[in-house]
Amino acid sequence: MQELDFTIAVIGAGVVGLAVAEALSRDARPILLLEKNERYGMETSSRNSEVIHAAIHYPGLPLKAALCREGNRLLYEYCENRKIPFKKTGKFIVSQDPAETEELWKIKRQAEENGVSNLVFLSRPRWKTLEPDLEARDVIFSPDSGIVDAHGLMRSLSLQAESQGVTAAFRSEVTAIRPDDGGFELEVNHGEYRAHTRILVNSAGLHADRIAALAGLDIDELGYRLHYGKGDYFFASPPPPIRHLIYPIPPSGQDSLGIHATMDLGGRVRFGPDIEYVSKIDYRVDETKAALFHASAKRYLPKLSLDALHPDMSGIRPKLRGPGEPTRDFIIGEESASGLRGFVNLIGIESPGLTAALTIARYVRDLVSPCL
């Protein structure tokens, strides 16, 4: 069997894998991008709210905060230069009572610790002018939050990577990894073909822990095992006439920002996601949640009717945090300390992975450089 030979292989063609392949291919190395699905971005990257985050949250998670903050700037710049549709809508975070207003102040202070200094409290006359249907006690405004055409972004990264010599192989699942003195031998589709690479980047999203295990790492000992965090979305028809993203105070003790209101570039308004840990990948939306979604959204949009909500989609995040466990930062690291020089893991890349994708790619490029 003929074995293909590459300098770098990237496993996973979600938005982060595409960004990594594109960044690494600028030096014109032979790069292989492997994706088990029939096209790029069919899992986490295409099942989210397409929000560009502003690094407001993430207490105790310095990597997420730093990559999101810089990624926000880079992503707007990239979209502007590449003519990818986006909109800097701004975001309202709202409280409903004095206790929640105290949480707003904590959120503002956390944002400042993250280097985000432009969150402001708005007066009631001001935010009522901007969002007449909104009801709240207090509101802080994030001017750098927005939305992006995630598919357009992935299409741009894919085309740019391939124009720079990346070989993209779809319907290509990595089923075995054998480290050797020169790098890694990859078995694809249970032996359909093999490829050899000096550098291997694991950007497999929901399956990144499995890929790490295939390379011989003890994912439980290292804390790499993933949990599936499922979130449902409902859309509103007719849509409420909102012009900004609207977020409630995040619920205490949950790894969630709460049932928030977002819109897409066509003006379609969506509510969600919630958070539910599941044992397998299943994208069916639980229609019985409509009343719970309505009760949450009605706190800040009281004119919203239950009849206006309809099941939309669901997404699943690769979470390092299990139910009831402390929050976890991204894992992005080169595994020489575990005896796998040139093997780079990206594990637990959930939100704000879309916002941070371009910055993560730069981070990986810096990790890879000493191994070349």
mmCIF file of C-alpha atoms in Angstrom:
data_model
loop_
_atom_site.group_PDB
_atom_site.id
_atom_site.type_symbol
_atom_site.label_atom_id
_atom_site.label_comp_id
_atom_site.label_asym_id
_atom_site.label_seq_id
_atom_site.Cartn_x
_atom_site.Cartn_y
_atom_site.Cartn_z
ATOM 1 C CA MET A 1 0.000 0.000 0.000
ATOM 2 C CA GLN A 2 1.361 3.408 -0.973
ATOM 3 C CA GLU A 3 1.941 5.743 1.974
ATOM 4 C CA LEU A 4 1.497 9.486 1.512
ATOM 5 C CA ASP A 5 4.135 11.667 3.133
ATOM 6 C CA PHE A 6 3.508 15.095 4.691
ATOM 7 C CA THR A 7 5.301 17.487 6.993
ATOM 8 C CA ILE A 8 2.122 18.436 8.882
ATOM 9 C CA ALA A 9 -1.251 16.755 9.239
ATOM 10 C CA VAL A 10 -4.265 18.411 10.863
ATOM 11 C CA ILE A 11 -7.119 16.204 12.037
ATOM 12 C CA GLY A 12 -10.477 17.954 11.956
ATOM 13 C CA ALA A 13 -11.864 20.516 9.507
ATOM 14 C CA GLY A 14 -14.036 22.585 11.799
ATOM 15 C CA VAL A 15 -13.401 26.314 11.926
ATOM 16 C CA VAL A 16 -10.369 25.878 14.206
ATOM 17 C CA GLY A 17 -8.813 23.082 12.138
ATOM 18 C CA LEU A 18 -9.322 25.117 8.971
ATOM 19 C CA ALA A 19 -7.735 28.172 10.577
ATOM 20 C CA VAL A 20 -4.773 26.098 11.783
ATOM 21 C CA ALA A 21 -4.231 24.518 8.359
ATOM 22 C CA GLU A 22 -4.450 27.919 6.671
ATOM 23 C CA ALA A 23 -1.979 29.529 9.082
ATOM 24 C CA LEU A 24 0.540 26.695 8.824
ATOM 25 C CA SER A 25 0.273 26.548 5.029
ATOM 26 C CA ARG A 26 1.586 30.092 4.616
ATOM 27 C CA ASP A 27 5.076 28.615 4.770
ATOM 28 C CA ALA A 28 4.229 26.304 1.813
ATOM 29 C CA ARG A 29 4.856 23.043 3.638
ATOM 30 C CA PRO A 30 3.133 19.837 2.485
ATOM 31 C CA ILE A 31 0.062 19.771 4.751
ATOM 32 C CA LEU A 32 -2.727 17.211 4.950
ATOM 33 C CA LEU A 33 -6.121 18.168 6.396
ATOM 34 C CA LEU A 34 -8.174 15.117 7.384
ATOM 35 C CA GLU A 35 -11.923 15.256 8.036
ATOM 36 C CA LYS A 36 -14.150 12.260 8.695
ATOM 37 C CA ASN A 37 -17.295 13.978 7.369
ATOM 38 C CA GLU A 38 -18.052 14.696 3.731
ATOM 39 C CA ARG A 39 -17.296 18.399 4.049
ATOM 40 C CA TYR A 40 -15.850 20.870 6.531
ATOM 41 C CA GLY A 41 -17.632 22.253 9.578
ATOM 42 C CA MET A 42 -20.470 19.757 9.892
ATOM 43 C CA GLU A 43 -20.442 19.438 13.674
ATOM 44 C CA THR A 44 -19.783 22.052 16.380
ATOM 45 C CA SER A 45 -18.720 24.776 13.952
ATOM 46 C CA SER A 46 -22.058 24.822 12.126
ATOM 47 C CA ARG A 47 -24.296 24.345 15.172
ATOM 48 C CA ASN A 48 -23.860 27.475 17.240
ATOM 49 C CA SER A 49 -25.214 31.005 17.509
ATOM 50 C CA GLU A 50 -22.446 32.503 15.298
ATOM 51 C CA VAL A 51 -21.709 35.105 17.963
ATOM 52 C CA ILE A 52 -18.443 37.030 17.985
ATOM 53 C CA HIS A 53 -17.642 37.220 21.683
ATOM 54 C CA ALA A 54 -15.797 40.082 23.377
ATOM 55 C CA ALA A 55 -13.942 38.187 26.175
ATOM 56 C CA ILE A 56 -16.327 39.379 28.871
ATOM 57 C CA HIS A 57 -16.551 36.220 30.997
ATOM 58 C CA TYR A 58 -14.100 33.301 31.641
ATOM 59 C CA PRO A 59 -13.125 33.848 35.306
ATOM 60 C CA GLY A 60 -10.002 31.855 36.095
ATOM 61 C CA LEU A 61 -9.622 30.833 32.442
ATOM 62 C CA PRO A 62 -6.727 32.975 31.183
ATOM 63 C CA LEU A 63 -6.203 31.164 27.886
ATOM 64 C CA LYS A 64 -9.846 31.452 26.839
ATOM 65 C CA ALA A 65 -9.934 35.106 27.857
ATOM 66 C CA ALA A 66 -6.707 36.075 26.067
ATOM 67 C CA LEU A 67 -7.421 34.131 22.876
ATOM 68 C CA CYS A 68 -10.982 35.464 22.728
ATOM 69 C CA ARG A 69 -9.940 39.083 23.268
ATOM 70 C CA GLU A 70 -7.339 38.993 20.493
ATOM 71 C CA GLY A 71 -9.517 36.754 18.342
ATOM 72 C CA ASN A 72 -12.329 39.306 18.450
ATOM 73 C CA ARG A 73 -10.072 41.907 16.862
ATOM 74 C CA LEU A 74 -8.550 39.533 14.328
ATOM 75 C CA LEU A 75 -11.893 38.094 13.266
ATOM 76 C CA TYR A 76 -13.473 41.475 12.519
ATOM 77 C CA GLU A 77 -10.338 42.443 10.597
ATOM 78 C CA TYR A 78 -10.307 39.170 8.631
ATOM 79 C CA CYS A 79 -13.995 39.417 7.754
ATOM 80 C CA GLU A 80 -13.571 43.016 6.627
ATOM 81 C CA ASN A 81 -10.619 42.154 4.401
ATOM 82 C CA ARG A 82 -12.168 38.965 2.983
ATOM 83 C CA LYS A 83 -15.689 40.396 2.518
ATOM 84 C CA ILE A 84 -17.221 37.792 4.850
ATOM 85 C CA PRO A 85 -20.639 38.918 6.105
ATOM 86 C CA PHE A 86 -20.663 40.055 9.736
ATOM 87 C CA LYS A 87 -22.342 42.663 11.899
ATOM 88 C CA LYS A 88 -21.057 44.343 15.034
ATOM 89 C CA THR A 89 -24.466 44.360 16.696
ATOM 90 C CA GLY A 90 -23.333 44.977 20.235
ATOM 91 C CA LYS A 91 -24.690 43.034 23.195
ATOM 92 C CA PHE A 92 -26.918 43.896 26.139
ATOM 93 C CA ILE A 93 -26.442 41.952 29.376
ATOM 94 C CA VAL A 94 -29.466 42.546 31.578
ATOM 95 C CA SER A 95 -30.487 42.227 35.210
ATOM 96 C CA GLN A 96 -33.994 41.930 36.620
ATOM 97 C CA ASP A 97 -33.494 42.644 40.336
ATOM 98 C CA PRO A 98 -30.894 44.133 42.711
ATOM 99 C CA ALA A 99 -29.124 40.797 43.219
ATOM 100 C CA GLU A 100 -28.703 40.389 39.468
ATOM 101 C CA THR A 101 -27.443 43.965 39.210
ATOM 102 C CA GLU A 102 -24.669 42.987 41.640
ATOM 103 C CA GLU A 103 -23.818 40.188 39.197
ATOM 104 C CA LEU A 104 -23.691 42.760 36.381
ATOM 105 C CA TRP A 105 -21.032 44.669 38.289
ATOM 106 C CA LYS A 106 -19.069 41.437 38.753
ATOM 107 C CA ILE A 107 -19.307 40.765 35.012
ATOM 108 C CA LYS A 108 -18.030 44.262 34.256
ATOM 109 C CA ARG A 109 -15.099 43.819 36.656
ATOM 110 C CA GLN A 110 -14.276 40.409 35.147
ATOM 111 C CA ALA A 111 -14.283 41.936 31.664
ATOM 112 C CA GLU A 112 -11.851 44.599 32.847
ATOM 113 C CA GLU A 113 -9.571 41.908 34.303
ATOM 114 C CA ASN A 114 -9.665 40.303 30.846
ATOM 115 C CA GLY A 115 -8.568 43.562 29.233
ATOM 116 C CA VAL A 116 -12.026 44.625 28.041
ATOM 117 C CA SER A 117 -12.550 48.186 29.246
ATOM 118 C CA ASN A 118 -15.452 49.406 27.092
ATOM 119 C CA LEU A 119 -18.462 47.844 28.849
ATOM 120 C CA VAL A 120 -20.819 50.581 30.028
ATOM 121 C CA PHE A 121 -24.023 50.799 32.038
ATOM 122 C CA LEU A 122 -26.826 52.396 30.025
ATOM 123 C CA SER A 123 -29.556 54.557 31.465
ATOM 124 C CA ARG A 124 -33.103 53.278 31.113
ATOM 125 C CA PRO A 125 -34.104 56.038 28.629
ATOM 126 C CA ARG A 126 -31.041 55.157 26.523
ATOM 127 C CA TRP A 127 -31.592 51.401 26.325
ATOM 128 C CA LYS A 128 -35.350 51.811 25.919
ATOM 129 C CA THR A 129 -34.646 53.962 22.872
ATOM 130 C CA LEU A 130 -32.364 51.270 21.446
ATOM 131 C CA GLU A 131 -34.538 48.255 22.397
ATOM 132 C CA PRO A 132 -38.140 49.326 23.130
ATOM 133 C CA ASP A 133 -39.367 45.742 23.732
ATOM 134 C CA LEU A 134 -36.650 44.989 26.280
ATOM 135 C CA GLU A 135 -37.513 44.953 29.979
ATOM 136 C CA ALA A 136 -34.788 45.017 32.646
ATOM 137 C CA ARG A 137 -33.677 46.665 35.852
ATOM 138 C CA ASP A 138 -30.166 47.481 34.631
ATOM 139 C CA VAL A 139 -28.243 46.961 31.402
ATOM 140 C CA ILE A 140 -24.587 46.888 30.450
ATOM 141 C CA PHE A 141 -23.588 47.246 26.826
ATOM 142 C CA SER A 142 -20.748 45.477 25.014
ATOM 143 C CA PRO A 143 -19.979 47.331 21.756
ATOM 144 C CA ASP A 144 -17.531 44.716 20.420
ATOM 145 C CA SER A 145 -19.941 41.746 20.404
ATOM 146 C CA GLY A 146 -21.469 40.746 17.088
ATOM 147 C CA ILE A 147 -22.404 37.989 14.663
ATOM 148 C CA VAL A 148 -20.640 36.379 11.721
ATOM 149 C CA ASP A 149 -21.487 34.106 8.816
ATOM 150 C CA ALA A 150 -19.690 31.044 10.194
ATOM 151 C CA HIS A 151 -20.120 29.121 6.945
ATOM 152 C CA GLY A 152 -18.696 32.022 4.958
ATOM 153 C CA LEU A 153 -15.739 32.173 7.330
ATOM 154 C CA MET A 154 -15.057 28.451 6.956
ATOM 155 C CA ARG A 155 -15.414 28.624 3.197
ATOM 156 C CA SER A 156 -12.859 31.447 3.063
ATOM 157 C CA LEU A 157 -10.378 29.606 5.280
ATOM 158 C CA SER A 158 -10.808 26.406 3.273
ATOM 159 C CA LEU A 159 -10.265 28.094 -0.090
ATOM 160 C CA GLN A 160 -7.267 30.027 1.219
ATOM 161 C CA ALA A 161 -5.683 26.915 2.708
ATOM 162 C CA GLU A 162 -6.122 24.901 -0.479
ATOM 163 C CA SER A 163 -4.748 27.782 -2.568
ATOM 164 C CA GLN A 164 -1.634 27.589 -0.371
ATOM 165 C CA GLY A 165 -1.162 23.895 -1.059
ATOM 166 C CA VAL A 166 -3.129 22.146 1.679
ATOM 167 C CA THR A 167 -4.456 18.734 0.646
ATOM 168 C CA ALA A 168 -7.949 18.334 2.101
ATOM 169 C CA ALA A 169 -9.166 14.754 2.461
ATOM 170 C CA PHE A 170 -12.842 14.353 3.361
ATOM 171 C CA ARG A 171 -14.610 11.135 4.367
ATOM 172 C CA SER A 172 -11.244 10.299 5.948
ATOM 173 C CA GLU A 173 -11.438 9.125 9.547
ATOM 174 C CA VAL A 174 -8.195 8.514 11.402
ATOM 175 C CA THR A 175 -8.539 5.040 12.902
ATOM 176 C CA ALA A 176 -5.004 4.420 14.159
ATOM 177 C CA ILE A 177 -1.926 6.495 15.028
ATOM 178 C CA ARG A 178 1.497 4.913 15.317
ATOM 179 C CA PRO A 179 4.316 7.175 16.550
ATOM 180 C CA ASP A 180 7.748 6.458 15.099
ATOM 181 C CA ASP A 181 11.178 8.090 15.080
ATOM 182 C CA GLY A 182 10.227 10.366 12.189
ATOM 183 C CA GLY A 183 6.791 11.411 13.369
ATOM 184 C CA PHE A 184 3.465 9.611 13.066
ATOM 185 C CA GLU A 185 1.942 7.024 10.769
ATOM 186 C CA LEU A 186 -1.783 7.536 10.321
ATOM 187 C CA GLU A 187 -4.204 4.819 9.324
ATOM 188 C CA VAL A 188 -7.288 6.199 7.592
ATOM 189 C CA ASN A 189 -10.663 4.463 7.317
ATOM 190 C CA HIS A 190 -9.370 1.234 8.895
ATOM 191 C CA GLY A 191 -6.574 0.813 6.371
ATOM 192 C CA GLU A 192 -8.061 2.284 3.190
ATOM 193 C CA TYR A 193 -4.851 4.320 3.004
ATOM 194 C CA ARG A 194 -2.019 5.516 5.205
ATOM 195 C CA ALA A 195 -0.190 8.792 5.593
ATOM 196 C CA HIS A 196 2.993 9.772 7.393
ATOM 197 C CA THR A 197 3.563 13.149 8.979
ATOM 198 C CA ARG A 198 6.301 14.735 11.033
ATOM 199 C CA ILE A 199 3.872 17.047 12.884
ATOM 200 C CA LEU A 200 0.345 16.057 13.901
ATOM 201 C CA VAL A 201 -2.267 18.573 15.087
ATOM 202 C CA ASN A 202 -5.317 17.146 16.814
ATOM 203 C CA SER A 203 -8.225 19.523 16.159
ATOM 204 C CA ALA A 204 -10.910 16.861 16.128
ATOM 205 C CA GLY A 205 -13.474 18.749 18.223
ATOM 206 C CA LEU A 206 -15.966 16.322 19.757
ATOM 207 C CA HIS A 207 -13.546 13.462 19.044
ATOM 208 C CA ALA A 208 -10.277 15.091 20.152
ATOM 209 C CA ASP A 209 -9.969 12.900 23.253
ATOM 210 C CA ARG A 210 -10.328 9.764 21.126
ATOM 211 C CA ILE A 211 -7.559 10.972 18.795
ATOM 212 C CA ALA A 212 -5.312 11.693 21.785
ATOM 213 C CA ALA A 213 -5.958 8.174 23.051
ATOM 214 C CA LEU A 214 -5.139 6.685 19.639
ATOM 215 C CA ALA A 215 -1.733 8.362 19.878
ATOM 216 C CA GLY A 216 -1.120 6.536 23.157
ATOM 217 C CA LEU A 217 -1.992 9.200 25.729
ATOM 218 C CA ASP A 218 -3.856 8.293 28.914
ATOM 219 C CA ILE A 219 -6.715 10.774 28.559
ATOM 220 C CA ASP A 220 -8.053 10.154 32.075
ATOM 221 C CA GLU A 221 -4.714 10.630 33.783
ATOM 222 C CA LEU A 222 -4.072 13.797 31.758
ATOM 223 C CA GLY A 223 -7.590 15.166 32.194
ATOM 224 C CA TYR A 224 -8.344 15.080 28.475
ATOM 225 C CA ARG A 225 -11.605 13.138 28.513
ATOM 226 C CA LEU A 226 -14.471 15.074 26.971
ATOM 227 C CA HIS A 227 -18.107 15.383 27.950
ATOM 228 C CA TYR A 228 -20.873 16.203 25.486
ATOM 229 C CA GLY A 229 -22.734 19.383 26.411
ATOM 230 C CA LYS A 230 -25.859 19.623 24.284
ATOM 231 C CA GLY A 231 -27.722 22.872 23.732
ATOM 232 C CA ASP A 232 -31.089 23.280 22.021
ATOM 233 C CA TYR A 233 -32.257 26.383 20.174
ATOM 234 C CA PHE A 234 -35.727 27.717 19.393
ATOM 235 C CA PHE A 235 -36.503 30.416 16.831
ATOM 236 C CA ALA A 236 -39.239 33.017 17.040
ATOM 237 C CA SER A 237 -41.825 33.604 14.332
ATOM 238 C CA PRO A 238 -42.726 36.381 14.107
ATOM 239 C CA PRO A 239 -39.353 37.549 15.419
ATOM 240 C CA PRO A 240 -39.250 40.198 18.152
ATOM 241 C CA PRO A 241 -37.915 43.487 16.751
ATOM 242 C CA ILE A 242 -34.531 43.399 18.486
ATOM 243 C CA ARG A 243 -31.362 44.921 17.065
ATOM 244 C CA HIS A 244 -28.796 43.733 19.608
ATOM 245 C CA LEU A 245 -27.805 40.460 21.221
ATOM 246 C CA ILE A 246 -29.567 40.162 24.574
ATOM 247 C CA TYR A 247 -28.115 38.031 27.373
ATOM 248 C CA PRO A 248 -29.489 37.434 30.865
ATOM 249 C CA ILE A 249 -27.297 36.995 33.941
ATOM 250 C CA PRO A 250 -25.637 33.558 33.569
ATOM 251 C CA PRO A 251 -27.305 30.965 35.805
ATOM 252 C CA SER A 252 -25.341 30.139 38.954
ATOM 253 C CA GLY A 253 -23.499 26.820 38.979
ATOM 254 C CA GLN A 254 -23.989 26.096 35.285
ATOM 255 C CA ASP A 255 -21.454 26.167 32.478
ATOM 256 C CA SER A 256 -23.822 28.312 30.444
ATOM 257 C CA LEU A 257 -24.532 31.950 29.633
ATOM 258 C CA GLY A 258 -28.271 31.348 29.928
ATOM 259 C CA ILE A 259 -31.069 31.403 27.346
ATOM 260 C CA HIS A 260 -30.094 34.435 25.314
ATOM 261 C CA ALA A 261 -31.512 36.108 22.231
ATOM 262 C CA THR A 262 -29.415 36.331 19.098
ATOM 263 C CA MET A 263 -30.173 37.072 15.491
ATOM 264 C CA ASP A 264 -28.582 35.935 12.272
ATOM 265 C CA LEU A 265 -27.554 38.177 9.401
ATOM 266 C CA GLY A 266 -30.992 37.725 7.821
ATOM 267 C CA GLY A 267 -32.760 39.001 10.948
ATOM 268 C CA ARG A 268 -33.992 35.625 12.184
ATOM 269 C CA VAL A 269 -34.146 35.619 16.008
ATOM 270 C CA ARG A 270 -33.055 32.544 17.916
ATOM 271 C CA PHE A 271 -33.156 31.723 21.642
ATOM 272 C CA GLY A 272 -30.700 29.420 23.388
ATOM 273 C CA PRO A 273 -28.764 27.391 24.012
ATOM 274 C CA ASP A 274 -29.535 25.598 27.222
ATOM 275 C CA ILE A 275 -27.127 22.986 28.572
ATOM 276 C CA GLU A 276 -27.754 19.260 28.965
ATOM 277 C CA TYR A 277 -25.046 16.639 29.314
ATOM 278 C CA VAL A 278 -25.606 13.673 26.996
ATOM 279 C CA SER A 279 -23.806 10.391 26.429
ATOM 280 C CA LYS A 280 -24.042 10.310 22.640
ATOM 281 C CA ILE A 281 -24.296 12.676 19.711
ATOM 282 C CA ASP A 282 -27.946 13.305 18.882
ATOM 283 C CA TYR A 283 -29.037 16.558 17.273
ATOM 284 C CA ARG A 284 -32.791 16.206 17.751
ATOM 285 C CA VAL A 285 -34.357 19.185 19.542
ATOM 286 C CA ASP A 286 -36.551 18.458 22.555
ATOM 287 C CA GLU A 287 -39.763 20.251 21.585
ATOM 288 C CA THR A 288 -41.120 19.967 25.139
ATOM 289 C CA LYS A 289 -38.572 22.587 26.280
ATOM 290 C CA ALA A 290 -40.504 25.402 24.577
ATOM 291 C CA ALA A 291 -42.248 26.466 27.789
ATOM 292 C CA LEU A 292 -38.952 26.615 29.705
ATOM 293 C CA PHE A 293 -37.320 28.666 26.953
ATOM 294 C CA HIS A 294 -40.325 30.984 26.887
ATOM 295 C CA ALA A 295 -40.288 31.485 30.660
ATOM 296 C CA SER A 296 -36.605 32.434 30.528
ATOM 297 C CA ALA A 297 -36.839 34.750 27.503
ATOM 298 C CA LYS A 298 -40.064 36.386 28.710
ATOM 299 C CA ARG A 299 -38.204 37.871 31.668
ATOM 300 C CA TYR A 300 -36.427 40.294 29.336
ATOM 301 C CA LEU A 301 -38.800 40.246 26.326
ATOM 302 C CA PRO A 302 -42.249 40.227 27.992
ATOM 303 C CA LYS A 303 -44.131 40.626 24.705
ATOM 304 C CA LEU A 304 -42.810 37.279 23.428
ATOM 305 C CA SER A 305 -45.573 34.684 23.161
ATOM 306 C CA LEU A 306 -45.146 30.971 23.697
ATOM 307 C CA ASP A 307 -46.807 30.295 20.352
ATOM 308 C CA ALA A 308 -44.028 32.230 18.602
ATOM 309 C CA LEU A 309 -41.351 29.695 19.610
ATOM 310 C CA HIS A 310 -40.497 26.803 17.313
ATOM 311 C CA PRO A 311 -37.733 24.149 17.485
ATOM 312 C CA ASP A 312 -34.687 25.231 15.513
ATOM 313 C CA MET A 313 -31.491 23.212 15.930
ATOM 314 C CA SER A 314 -29.158 21.826 18.549
ATOM 315 C CA GLY A 315 -25.409 21.790 18.954
ATOM 316 C CA ILE A 316 -23.016 19.752 21.065
ATOM 317 C CA ARG A 317 -19.917 21.213 22.672
ATOM 318 C CA PRO A 318 -16.757 19.262 23.554
ATOM 319 C CA LYS A 319 -16.565 20.103 27.235
ATOM 320 C CA LEU A 320 -13.687 19.268 29.564
ATOM 321 C CA ARG A 321 -15.953 20.139 32.479
ATOM 322 C CA GLY A 322 -18.337 17.393 33.501
ATOM 323 C CA PRO A 323 -21.610 17.906 35.386
ATOM 324 C CA GLY A 324 -20.988 19.673 38.688
ATOM 325 C CA GLU A 325 -17.251 20.028 38.044
ATOM 326 C CA PRO A 326 -15.175 23.235 38.057
ATOM 327 C CA THR A 327 -14.763 25.173 34.819
ATOM 328 C CA ARG A 328 -11.829 24.233 32.601
ATOM 329 C CA ASP A 329 -9.684 26.247 30.233
ATOM 330 C CA PHE A 330 -8.787 25.235 26.695
ATOM 331 C CA ILE A 331 -6.098 22.574 26.389
ATOM 332 C CA ILE A 332 -3.681 23.604 23.652
ATOM 333 C CA GLY A 333 -0.277 22.042 23.978
ATOM 334 C CA GLU A 334 2.583 20.160 22.339
ATOM 335 C CA GLU A 335 3.122 16.714 23.875
ATOM 336 C CA SER A 336 6.907 16.318 24.029
ATOM 337 C CA ALA A 337 6.610 15.900 27.804
ATOM 338 C CA SER A 338 4.510 12.785 27.157
ATOM 339 C CA GLY A 339 7.030 11.415 24.643
ATOM 340 C CA LEU A 340 5.170 12.588 21.538
ATOM 341 C CA ARG A 341 7.292 15.341 20.055
ATOM 342 C CA GLY A 342 5.409 17.149 17.311
ATOM 343 C CA PHE A 343 1.954 16.067 18.511
ATOM 344 C CA VAL A 344 -0.214 19.105 19.289
ATOM 345 C CA ASN A 345 -3.503 18.672 21.129
ATOM 346 C CA LEU A 346 -6.440 21.063 20.956
ATOM 347 C CA ILE A 347 -8.970 19.642 23.408
ATOM 348 C CA GLY A 348 -12.102 21.196 24.866
ATOM 349 C CA ILE A 349 -12.292 23.869 22.166
ATOM 350 C CA GLU A 350 -15.849 25.003 22.749
ATOM 351 C CA SER A 351 -17.110 28.590 23.024
ATOM 352 C CA PRO A 352 -15.425 30.998 22.360
ATOM 353 C CA GLY A 353 -13.647 28.780 19.825
ATOM 354 C CA LEU A 354 -15.296 30.425 16.808
ATOM 355 C CA THR A 355 -14.222 33.904 17.945
ATOM 356 C CA ALA A 356 -10.750 32.698 18.902
ATOM 357 C CA ALA A 357 -10.096 30.481 15.857
ATOM 358 C CA LEU A 358 -7.597 32.779 14.137
ATOM 359 C CA THR A 359 -5.709 33.409 17.376
ATOM 360 C CA ILE A 360 -5.660 29.712 18.213
ATOM 361 C CA ALA A 361 -4.121 29.117 14.781
ATOM 362 C CA ARG A 362 -1.316 31.574 15.554
ATOM 363 C CA TYR A 363 -0.791 29.925 18.935
ATOM 364 C CA VAL A 364 -0.479 26.498 17.282
ATOM 365 C CA ARG A 365 1.942 27.856 14.685
ATOM 366 C CA ASP A 366 4.196 29.029 17.519
ATOM 367 C CA LEU A 367 3.989 25.601 19.182
ATOM 368 C CA VAL A 368 4.827 23.797 15.959
ATOM 369 C CA SER A 369 7.810 25.936 14.925
ATOM 370 C CA PRO A 370 10.405 24.358 17.268
ATOM 371 C CA CYS A 371 9.466 20.882 16.020
ATOM 372 C CA LEU A 372 10.177 21.572 12.358
#
